[in-house]
Amino acid sequence: MSHIRSRFTIAPLRRSLQSHHSVFVDDVVRARRPDVPMHCLRPATLRAAARTFVAGFPGTTLYAVKCNPDAAVLRALWDGGVRHFDCASAGEVALVRRTLPRAQIHFMHPIKARGAIREAWERHDVRDFVVDSAAELSKIIEETRHRPGRLGIVVRLALPKGGARYDLSGKFGASVDEAIGLLRMAAACAGRIGLSFHVGSQCADPSAWSRALALTADVLAGFGQPVDIIDVGGGFPVSYPDITPPPLTAFFAAIATGFARLGLPATTQLWCEPGRALVAPGQSLVVRIDGRRGDHLFINDGIYGSLSDAGIPAFRFPCRLIRADGTSIAADQPFVFFGPTCDSADRMDGPFVLPADAQEGDWIEIGQLGAYGASLRTGFNGFDQSLTVEVDDSPMLSTPGFGPMAIAA
Ligand SMILES: *Cc1c(COP(=O)(O)O)cnc(C)c1O
């Protein structure tokens, strides 16, 4: 799949406008009149989200890189205080090492290629690896050249299907009994051991973490010894037009309580692996309307581009119309979007609420697309071009607990 992506930073534009002033999406659209999808990165928002997690989570925050591996995103999170990165492939490990030489990288995919384990261990100083089977544990011990004293093994526990928007229980994870067996095997050879789980993505219920930590307690009771790491995974939710989740502090409180109940020694570390909650508000997408038929808008990006979550998963996103002359009427009409490819599945039902006079040639800014947006683009049907610019706008929706993410942040 060819993946041509032209990248322009805003620097030249920033200079040509006014060097000390903020740059906003509307300015860039009017100056550049983009005719390919344009990603608008909000570095200040990303830094603020990182600071919120690092200061508020009662442990260590690892960023789940798959959510958005853009180097500018990684750097903004680093600037906000994130030092640990959850990678799932050799490519992600190399990317983080190249972008942030001092980052601490953890390999959190339960099934890894042998070459990827070797490369991570030997070239990129990765010490912690996730397993959910004895076969994977043997593979890691073999490929790390039998120097297990420095090795960290984290056992991924399977969870029952929960209330997350994206269920992640189908593919990975050991049962309670298997996890106990794996901890015993790992304790015999690794320098440190731990337990992890993932409640599913966009999980708006703090008690999902309480239940998962109660299951963790069952594993620890069977194992009979403390562990060094408890990793509560990702899944922290953000706002979309149809949901405002409980404040982030409610999730941190449920996790702190559940962790305290495990009765582990003070040396046990608590980790989390947020993806979506750190980056979703930090990027929007500007698309252009190339055609209109009734309440159907044909736009220049779709489910094979940055809008796959708007397709079958039927996420709704905040959006607003941008017109070259700056005029606008109230947004009160629901629209359906169609992407640019010839596939009839390239359709997004929304509804997306925009002014009734939206027409060909107008642009639409679609928000909360920093997570699982740009990172899922394909070049299908020749729609392989996009731009990325950096802007100073606030996020299009605020998520409770993240505080103001204004320009000054
Ligand atoms: C995808 C993933 C995450 C991030 O999940 P979010 O729902 O985006 O927070 C964290 N950990 C693991 C193991 C993952 O696969």
Short mmCIF file of C-alpha atoms and ligand atoms in Angstrom, two decimals:
data_model
loop_
_atom_site.label_atom_id
_atom_site.label_comp_id
_atom_site.label_asym_id
_atom_site.label_seq_id
_atom_site.Cartn_x
_atom_site.Cartn_y
_atom_site.Cartn_z
CA MET A 1 0.00 0.00 0.00
CA SER A 2 1.70 3.17 -1.09
CA HIS A 3 1.62 5.77 1.57
CA ILE A 4 2.78 9.05 0.19
CA ARG A 5 2.38 11.77 2.68
CA SER A 6 3.61 15.24 2.18
CA ARG A 7 4.41 16.94 5.39
CA PHE A 8 4.64 20.67 5.78
CA THR A 9 5.33 22.19 9.12
CA ILE A 10 3.78 25.50 9.84
CA ALA A 11 7.12 27.21 10.34
CA PRO A 12 7.30 28.95 6.94
CA LEU A 13 3.69 30.06 7.22
CA ARG A 14 4.21 31.22 10.78
CA ARG A 15 7.04 33.40 9.50
CA SER A 16 5.07 34.75 6.60
CA LEU A 17 2.08 35.65 8.77
CA GLN A 18 3.46 37.21 11.95
CA SER A 19 6.33 35.54 13.70
CA HIS A 20 5.20 36.04 17.31
CA HIS A 21 1.51 35.44 16.90
CA SER A 22 -0.44 32.28 17.33
CA VAL A 23 -1.57 30.38 14.26
CA PHE A 24 -5.17 29.18 14.06
CA VAL A 25 -6.86 26.65 11.83
CA ASP A 26 -8.96 29.31 10.08
CA ASP A 27 -5.86 31.34 9.18
CA VAL A 28 -4.15 28.31 7.69
CA VAL A 29 -7.22 27.29 5.70
CA ARG A 30 -7.62 30.78 4.23
CA ALA A 31 -3.92 31.13 3.46
CA ARG A 32 -3.45 27.69 2.00
CA ARG A 33 -6.90 26.67 0.72
CA PRO A 34 -5.98 22.99 1.16
CA ASP A 35 -7.37 20.60 -1.42
CA VAL A 36 -6.10 17.49 0.36
CA PRO A 37 -7.01 16.46 3.94
CA MET A 38 -5.09 18.62 6.42
CA HIS A 39 -4.17 17.38 9.90
CA CYS A 40 -3.99 20.15 12.48
CA LEU A 41 -1.70 19.19 15.35
CA ARG A 42 -2.15 21.03 18.65
CA PRO A 43 1.18 20.65 20.46
CA ALA A 44 0.05 22.78 23.45
CA THR A 45 -2.98 20.53 23.92
CA LEU A 46 -0.78 17.42 23.75
CA ARG A 47 1.65 18.86 26.30
CA ALA A 48 -1.21 19.80 28.63
CA ALA A 49 -2.78 16.32 28.40
CA ALA A 50 0.61 14.76 29.18
CA ARG A 51 1.06 17.01 32.20
CA THR A 52 -2.45 16.14 33.43
CA PHE A 53 -1.72 12.40 33.28
CA VAL A 54 1.80 12.58 34.66
CA ALA A 55 0.69 14.75 37.61
CA GLY A 56 -2.66 13.04 38.27
CA PHE A 57 -2.11 9.31 37.73
CA PRO A 58 -0.95 7.69 40.98
CA GLY A 59 1.96 5.94 39.25
CA THR A 60 3.88 5.96 35.96
CA THR A 61 2.34 6.92 32.61
CA LEU A 62 3.39 4.98 29.47
CA TYR A 63 2.12 6.36 26.14
CA ALA A 64 0.66 3.67 23.83
CA VAL A 65 2.50 4.62 20.63
CA LYS A 66 0.17 2.85 18.15
CA CYS A 67 -2.48 5.44 18.88
CA ASN A 68 -0.51 8.15 17.08
CA PRO A 69 3.16 7.58 16.24
CA ASP A 70 3.79 11.00 14.67
CA ALA A 71 7.23 12.23 15.80
CA ALA A 72 5.80 15.66 16.64
CA VAL A 73 3.21 13.97 18.88
CA LEU A 74 5.90 11.91 20.63
CA ARG A 75 7.97 15.06 21.21
CA ALA A 76 5.00 17.05 22.56
CA LEU A 77 4.18 14.26 25.03
CA TRP A 78 7.83 14.13 26.08
CA ASP A 79 7.78 17.91 26.60
CA GLY A 80 4.69 17.41 28.81
CA GLY A 81 6.63 14.95 31.00
CA VAL A 82 5.92 11.49 29.53
CA ARG A 83 9.12 9.42 29.73
CA HIS A 84 7.82 5.87 29.16
CA PHE A 85 6.51 4.48 25.89
CA ASP A 86 4.44 1.33 25.24
CA CYS A 87 5.47 -0.12 21.89
CA ALA A 88 4.08 -3.14 20.06
CA SER A 89 6.45 -3.66 17.11
CA ALA A 90 10.09 -3.36 16.08
CA GLY A 91 9.08 -0.35 13.98
CA GLU A 92 7.58 1.49 16.94
CA VAL A 93 10.55 0.68 19.15
CA ALA A 94 13.01 2.04 16.55
CA LEU A 95 10.86 5.13 15.94
CA VAL A 96 10.69 6.06 19.63
CA ARG A 97 14.41 5.43 20.14
CA ARG A 98 15.25 7.59 17.10
CA THR A 99 12.88 10.39 18.11
CA LEU A 100 13.50 10.38 21.87
CA PRO A 101 16.92 8.84 22.62
CA ARG A 102 16.39 8.91 26.39
CA ALA A 103 12.89 7.38 26.39
CA GLN A 104 12.18 4.24 28.40
CA ILE A 105 10.59 1.75 26.03
CA HIS A 106 8.49 -1.25 27.03
CA PHE A 107 7.45 -3.97 24.56
CA MET A 108 3.80 -4.61 25.40
CA HIS A 109 2.59 -6.90 22.61
CA PRO A 110 1.91 -10.48 23.79
CA ILE A 111 3.09 -12.12 20.51
CA LYS A 112 6.35 -10.78 19.15
CA ALA A 113 8.56 -11.76 16.23
CA ARG A 114 11.85 -13.24 17.44
CA GLY A 115 13.80 -10.67 15.43
CA ALA A 116 11.81 -7.86 17.03
CA ILE A 117 12.61 -9.15 20.54
CA ARG A 118 16.33 -9.39 19.71
CA GLU A 119 16.47 -5.97 18.13
CA ALA A 120 14.60 -4.32 21.01
CA TRP A 121 16.81 -6.01 23.62
CA GLU A 122 20.19 -5.62 21.92
CA ARG A 123 19.91 -2.33 20.04
CA HIS A 124 17.26 -0.30 21.84
CA ASP A 125 17.76 -1.14 25.50
CA VAL A 126 14.22 -2.51 25.97
CA ARG A 127 13.99 -4.60 29.17
CA ASP A 128 10.28 -5.18 29.82
CA PHE A 129 8.21 -7.55 27.70
CA VAL A 130 4.59 -8.68 27.94
CA VAL A 131 3.58 -12.35 27.68
CA ASP A 132 0.31 -14.26 27.87
CA SER A 133 1.65 -17.76 27.16
CA ALA A 134 4.49 -20.08 28.15
CA ALA A 135 5.59 -20.28 24.50
CA GLU A 136 6.12 -16.51 24.36
CA LEU A 137 7.99 -16.56 27.66
CA SER A 138 10.42 -19.22 26.35
CA LYS A 139 10.89 -17.23 23.16
CA ILE A 140 11.83 -14.11 25.11
CA ILE A 141 14.23 -15.98 27.38
CA GLU A 142 15.95 -17.51 24.34
CA GLU A 143 16.15 -14.30 22.36
CA THR A 144 17.43 -12.16 25.22
CA ARG A 145 20.45 -14.46 25.34
CA HIS A 146 19.83 -15.95 28.73
CA ARG A 147 20.73 -12.86 30.70
CA PRO A 148 17.43 -12.89 32.51
CA GLY A 149 18.55 -10.95 35.59
CA ARG A 150 17.91 -7.74 33.68
CA LEU A 151 14.68 -8.92 32.13
CA GLY A 152 11.22 -7.69 33.15
CA ILE A 153 8.24 -9.95 32.36
CA VAL A 154 4.70 -8.60 32.58
CA VAL A 155 1.88 -11.17 32.34
CA ARG A 156 -1.21 -9.91 30.50
CA LEU A 157 -4.41 -11.01 32.17
CA ALA A 158 -7.56 -11.58 30.06
CA LEU A 159 -10.66 -9.69 31.17
CA PRO A 160 -14.30 -10.60 30.62
CA LYS A 161 -16.02 -8.48 27.94
CA GLY A 162 -16.76 -5.12 29.54
CA GLY A 163 -18.42 -1.82 28.78
CA ALA A 164 -15.73 -0.29 26.57
CA ARG A 165 -16.58 1.17 23.19
CA TYR A 166 -13.86 -1.04 21.69
CA ASP A 167 -13.66 -4.45 23.30
CA LEU A 168 -10.09 -5.74 23.53
CA SER A 169 -10.84 -9.01 25.31
CA GLY A 170 -11.01 -11.19 22.21
CA LYS A 171 -7.38 -11.55 21.28
CA PHE A 172 -4.91 -11.46 24.15
CA GLY A 173 -4.64 -12.39 27.78
CA ALA A 174 -4.13 -15.33 30.12
CA SER A 175 -6.82 -16.74 32.42
CA VAL A 176 -6.35 -16.41 36.18
CA ASP A 177 -4.88 -19.92 36.43
CA GLU A 178 -2.63 -19.47 33.41
CA ALA A 179 -1.44 -16.13 34.79
CA ILE A 180 -0.49 -17.75 38.10
CA GLY A 181 1.52 -20.41 36.23
CA LEU A 182 3.21 -17.78 34.04
CA LEU A 183 4.16 -15.66 37.06
CA ARG A 184 5.76 -18.74 38.67
CA MET A 185 7.78 -19.46 35.52
CA ALA A 186 8.74 -15.81 35.08
CA ALA A 187 9.75 -15.42 38.75
CA ALA A 188 12.20 -18.27 38.30
CA CYS A 189 14.14 -16.45 35.62
CA ALA A 190 13.31 -12.72 35.28
CA GLY A 191 14.69 -9.83 37.29
CA ARG A 192 11.26 -8.34 37.81
CA ILE A 193 7.71 -9.49 37.16
CA GLY A 194 4.33 -7.87 36.83
CA LEU A 195 0.70 -8.16 35.79
CA SER A 196 -1.18 -6.09 33.19
CA PHE A 197 -4.63 -5.88 31.62
CA HIS A 198 -6.59 -3.65 29.23
CA VAL A 199 -10.24 -2.87 29.96
CA GLY A 200 -10.95 -1.95 26.30
CA SER A 201 -10.71 1.38 24.53
CA GLN A 202 -12.93 4.41 25.31
CA CYS A 203 -14.17 2.84 28.55
CA ALA A 204 -16.33 5.41 30.33
CA ASP A 205 -16.85 3.39 33.53
CA PRO A 206 -14.24 3.72 36.33
CA SER A 207 -15.54 0.53 37.96
CA ALA A 208 -14.13 -1.46 35.00
CA TRP A 209 -10.69 -0.83 36.54
CA SER A 210 -11.96 -1.77 40.02
CA ARG A 211 -13.23 -5.11 38.68
CA ALA A 212 -10.00 -5.77 36.77
CA LEU A 213 -7.93 -5.03 39.89
CA ALA A 214 -10.14 -7.42 41.88
CA LEU A 215 -9.30 -10.13 39.32
CA THR A 216 -5.64 -9.14 39.70
CA ALA A 217 -6.04 -9.78 43.44
CA ASP A 218 -7.24 -13.34 42.64
CA VAL A 219 -4.08 -13.95 40.61
CA LEU A 220 -1.85 -12.57 43.37
CA ALA A 221 -3.62 -14.73 45.99
CA GLY A 222 -2.95 -17.83 43.89
CA PHE A 223 0.63 -16.83 43.20
CA GLY A 224 1.28 -16.13 46.89
CA GLN A 225 4.02 -13.55 46.38
CA PRO A 226 4.12 -9.84 45.58
CA VAL A 227 4.94 -8.62 42.07
CA ASP A 228 7.02 -5.61 41.02
CA ILE A 229 4.64 -4.01 38.49
CA ILE A 230 0.86 -3.61 38.18
CA ASP A 231 -0.05 -2.16 34.77
CA VAL A 232 -3.68 -1.04 34.42
CA GLY A 233 -3.43 -0.50 30.65
CA GLY A 234 -5.18 2.15 28.57
CA GLY A 235 -8.82 2.72 27.73
CA PHE A 236 -9.29 6.12 29.40
CA PRO A 237 -12.12 7.93 27.61
CA VAL A 238 -12.43 11.37 26.01
CA SER A 239 -15.48 13.44 25.07
CA TYR A 240 -17.32 12.95 21.78
CA PRO A 241 -20.54 14.78 20.79
CA ASP A 242 -22.67 11.96 22.22
CA ILE A 243 -20.68 11.33 25.41
CA THR A 244 -19.07 13.35 28.18
CA PRO A 245 -17.23 10.84 30.38
CA PRO A 246 -16.80 11.15 34.15
CA PRO A 247 -13.79 13.29 35.12
CA LEU A 248 -10.38 11.68 34.78
CA THR A 249 -9.90 11.95 38.54
CA ALA A 250 -12.73 9.41 39.05
CA PHE A 251 -10.70 6.86 37.07
CA PHE A 252 -7.49 7.66 38.95
CA ALA A 253 -9.31 7.35 42.29
CA ALA A 254 -10.82 3.94 41.37
CA ILE A 255 -7.38 2.72 40.31
CA ALA A 256 -5.65 4.05 43.45
CA THR A 257 -8.25 2.33 45.67
CA GLY A 258 -8.08 -0.99 43.79
CA PHE A 259 -4.28 -0.90 43.80
CA ALA A 260 -4.13 -0.17 47.55
CA ARG A 261 -6.42 -3.18 48.20
CA LEU A 262 -3.83 -5.47 46.61
CA GLY A 263 -1.68 -4.89 49.70
CA LEU A 264 1.55 -4.91 47.72
CA PRO A 265 4.85 -3.56 49.11
CA ALA A 266 5.69 0.11 48.58
CA THR A 267 8.29 -0.91 45.98
CA THR A 268 5.62 -2.23 43.58
CA GLN A 269 5.17 0.18 40.68
CA LEU A 270 1.79 1.15 39.25
CA TRP A 271 1.73 1.80 35.49
CA CYS A 272 -0.91 2.89 32.99
CA GLU A 273 -0.78 2.91 29.16
CA PRO A 274 -3.13 5.60 27.84
CA GLY A 275 -3.35 6.18 24.09
CA ARG A 276 -6.62 7.88 23.15
CA ALA A 277 -6.91 10.08 26.26
CA LEU A 278 -3.45 11.58 25.73
CA VAL A 279 -3.77 12.38 22.04
CA ALA A 280 -7.39 12.44 20.77
CA PRO A 281 -7.97 16.15 21.53
CA GLY A 282 -4.54 17.09 20.18
CA GLN A 283 -5.33 16.79 16.47
CA SER A 284 -8.18 17.68 14.14
CA LEU A 285 -8.68 17.18 10.42
CA VAL A 286 -9.76 19.74 7.83
CA VAL A 287 -11.56 18.19 4.85
CA ARG A 288 -13.07 19.86 1.81
CA ILE A 289 -16.55 19.33 0.48
CA ASP A 290 -16.22 18.15 -3.13
CA GLY A 291 -19.92 17.62 -3.73
CA ARG A 292 -23.36 17.75 -2.09
CA ARG A 293 -26.53 15.78 -2.76
CA GLY A 294 -29.30 16.65 -0.31
CA ASP A 295 -27.98 15.90 3.16
CA HIS A 296 -25.10 13.83 1.77
CA LEU A 297 -21.73 15.58 1.74
CA PHE A 298 -18.95 14.10 -0.39
CA ILE A 299 -15.69 14.99 1.36
CA ASN A 300 -12.05 14.39 0.47
CA ASP A 301 -11.28 11.96 3.32
CA GLY A 302 -13.04 8.87 4.60
CA ILE A 303 -12.81 5.47 6.24
CA TYR A 304 -9.66 4.51 4.30
CA GLY A 305 -8.05 7.77 5.40
CA SER A 306 -8.23 9.34 8.84
CA LEU A 307 -11.92 8.70 9.47
CA SER A 308 -12.10 4.92 9.90
CA ASP A 309 -13.68 5.30 13.36
CA ALA A 310 -16.52 7.28 11.74
CA GLY A 311 -17.32 4.28 9.48
CA ILE A 312 -18.38 0.92 10.93
CA PRO A 313 -17.48 1.85 14.55
CA ALA A 314 -19.88 4.81 14.04
CA PHE A 315 -18.05 7.29 16.26
CA ARG A 316 -19.48 10.80 16.10
CA PHE A 317 -17.01 13.67 15.96
CA PRO A 318 -17.39 17.38 16.61
CA CYS A 319 -17.28 19.39 13.39
CA ARG A 320 -17.66 22.94 12.12
CA LEU A 321 -17.82 24.59 8.73
CA ILE A 322 -15.02 26.86 7.50
CA ARG A 323 -15.83 29.07 4.54
CA ALA A 324 -13.20 31.05 2.67
CA ASP A 325 -15.04 34.35 3.18
CA GLY A 326 -15.52 33.71 6.90
CA THR A 327 -19.33 33.85 6.75
CA SER A 328 -21.35 31.24 8.56
CA ILE A 329 -24.90 30.54 9.72
CA ALA A 330 -25.98 28.44 12.70
CA ALA A 331 -25.12 24.75 12.54
CA ASP A 332 -28.45 22.95 12.82
CA GLN A 333 -28.67 20.41 10.02
CA PRO A 334 -27.57 16.77 10.36
CA PHE A 335 -25.46 15.48 7.45
CA VAL A 336 -24.06 12.12 6.37
CA PHE A 337 -20.49 12.08 5.01
CA PHE A 338 -19.21 10.06 2.07
CA GLY A 339 -15.47 9.51 1.62
CA PRO A 340 -13.63 9.95 -1.68
CA THR A 341 -13.10 6.29 -2.63
CA CYS A 342 -15.44 4.28 -4.90
CA ASP A 343 -16.29 1.80 -2.13
CA SER A 344 -19.89 2.15 -0.94
CA ALA A 345 -18.67 1.26 2.56
CA ASP A 346 -16.82 4.59 2.54
CA ARG A 347 -19.73 6.25 4.29
CA MET A 348 -20.00 7.90 7.70
CA ASP A 349 -23.47 8.21 9.15
CA GLY A 350 -22.65 10.57 12.02
CA PRO A 351 -24.90 12.52 12.09
CA PHE A 352 -22.59 15.50 11.62
CA VAL A 353 -24.31 18.77 12.41
CA LEU A 354 -23.39 21.69 10.13
CA PRO A 355 -25.00 24.84 8.68
CA ALA A 356 -27.79 24.01 6.22
CA ASP A 357 -26.04 25.90 3.41
CA ALA A 358 -22.83 23.79 3.49
CA GLN A 359 -21.69 23.49 -0.10
CA GLU A 360 -18.99 22.34 -2.49
CA GLY A 361 -15.76 24.26 -1.86
CA ASP A 362 -16.36 24.76 1.88
CA TRP A 363 -14.10 23.09 4.42
CA ILE A 364 -15.07 21.18 7.54
CA GLU A 365 -12.89 20.88 10.61
CA ILE A 366 -13.46 17.52 12.35
CA GLY A 367 -12.15 17.30 15.94
CA GLN A 368 -10.93 14.69 18.46
CA LEU A 369 -9.03 12.85 15.69
CA GLY A 370 -5.59 12.65 17.30
CA ALA A 371 -6.19 9.02 18.28
CA TYR A 372 -6.45 6.28 15.67
CA GLY A 373 -6.94 8.91 12.94
CA ALA A 374 -3.91 9.85 10.86
CA SER A 375 -2.15 6.64 11.98
CA LEU A 376 -4.72 4.51 10.13
CA ARG A 377 -4.49 6.26 6.73
CA THR A 378 -4.12 4.10 3.64
CA GLY A 379 -3.44 5.06 0.03
CA PHE A 380 -6.47 3.12 -1.25
CA ASN A 381 -7.89 4.34 -4.55
CA GLY A 382 -5.14 6.94 -4.99
CA PHE A 383 -6.16 9.13 -2.05
CA ASP A 384 -2.71 9.10 -0.55
CA GLN A 385 -2.00 12.78 0.03
CA SER A 386 -2.39 14.75 3.21
CA LEU A 387 -0.84 17.74 4.94
CA THR A 388 0.10 18.22 8.56
CA VAL A 389 0.33 21.64 10.17
CA GLU A 390 0.77 22.80 13.75
CA VAL A 391 -1.81 25.17 15.23
CA ASP A 392 -2.56 26.91 18.52
CA ASP A 393 -6.33 26.32 18.69
CA SER A 394 -7.89 24.71 21.75
CA PRO A 395 -9.41 21.24 21.28
CA MET A 396 -12.88 21.24 19.68
CA LEU A 397 -14.35 19.44 22.72
CA SER A 398 -13.09 19.49 26.28
CA THR A 399 -12.87 16.33 28.38
CA PRO A 400 -13.64 16.62 32.12
CA GLY A 401 -10.54 16.50 34.26
CA PHE A 402 -8.18 17.77 31.61
CA GLY A 403 -8.63 21.39 32.60
CA PRO A 404 -8.24 24.24 30.19
CA MET A 405 -5.93 23.43 27.31
CA ALA A 406 -5.67 26.93 26.08
CA ILE A 407 -2.96 28.39 23.95
CA ALA A 408 -1.01 29.55 26.96
CA ALA A 409 -0.87 26.02 28.42
C1 LIG B 1 -4.06 0.07 22.21
C2 LIG B 1 -3.46 -0.22 23.51
C3 LIG B 1 -3.39 0.78 24.50
C4 LIG B 1 -4.02 2.14 24.34
O1 LIG B 1 -5.40 2.04 24.48
P1 LIG B 1 -6.32 3.36 24.51
O2 LIG B 1 -7.69 2.82 24.55
O3 LIG B 1 -6.03 4.13 23.26
O4 LIG B 1 -5.96 4.13 25.74
C5 LIG B 1 -2.73 0.48 25.68
N1 LIG B 1 -2.18 -0.73 25.90
C6 LIG B 1 -2.25 -1.73 24.98
C7 LIG B 1 -1.63 -3.04 25.29
C8 LIG B 1 -2.90 -1.51 23.77
O5 LIG B 1 -2.97 -2.49 22.87
#
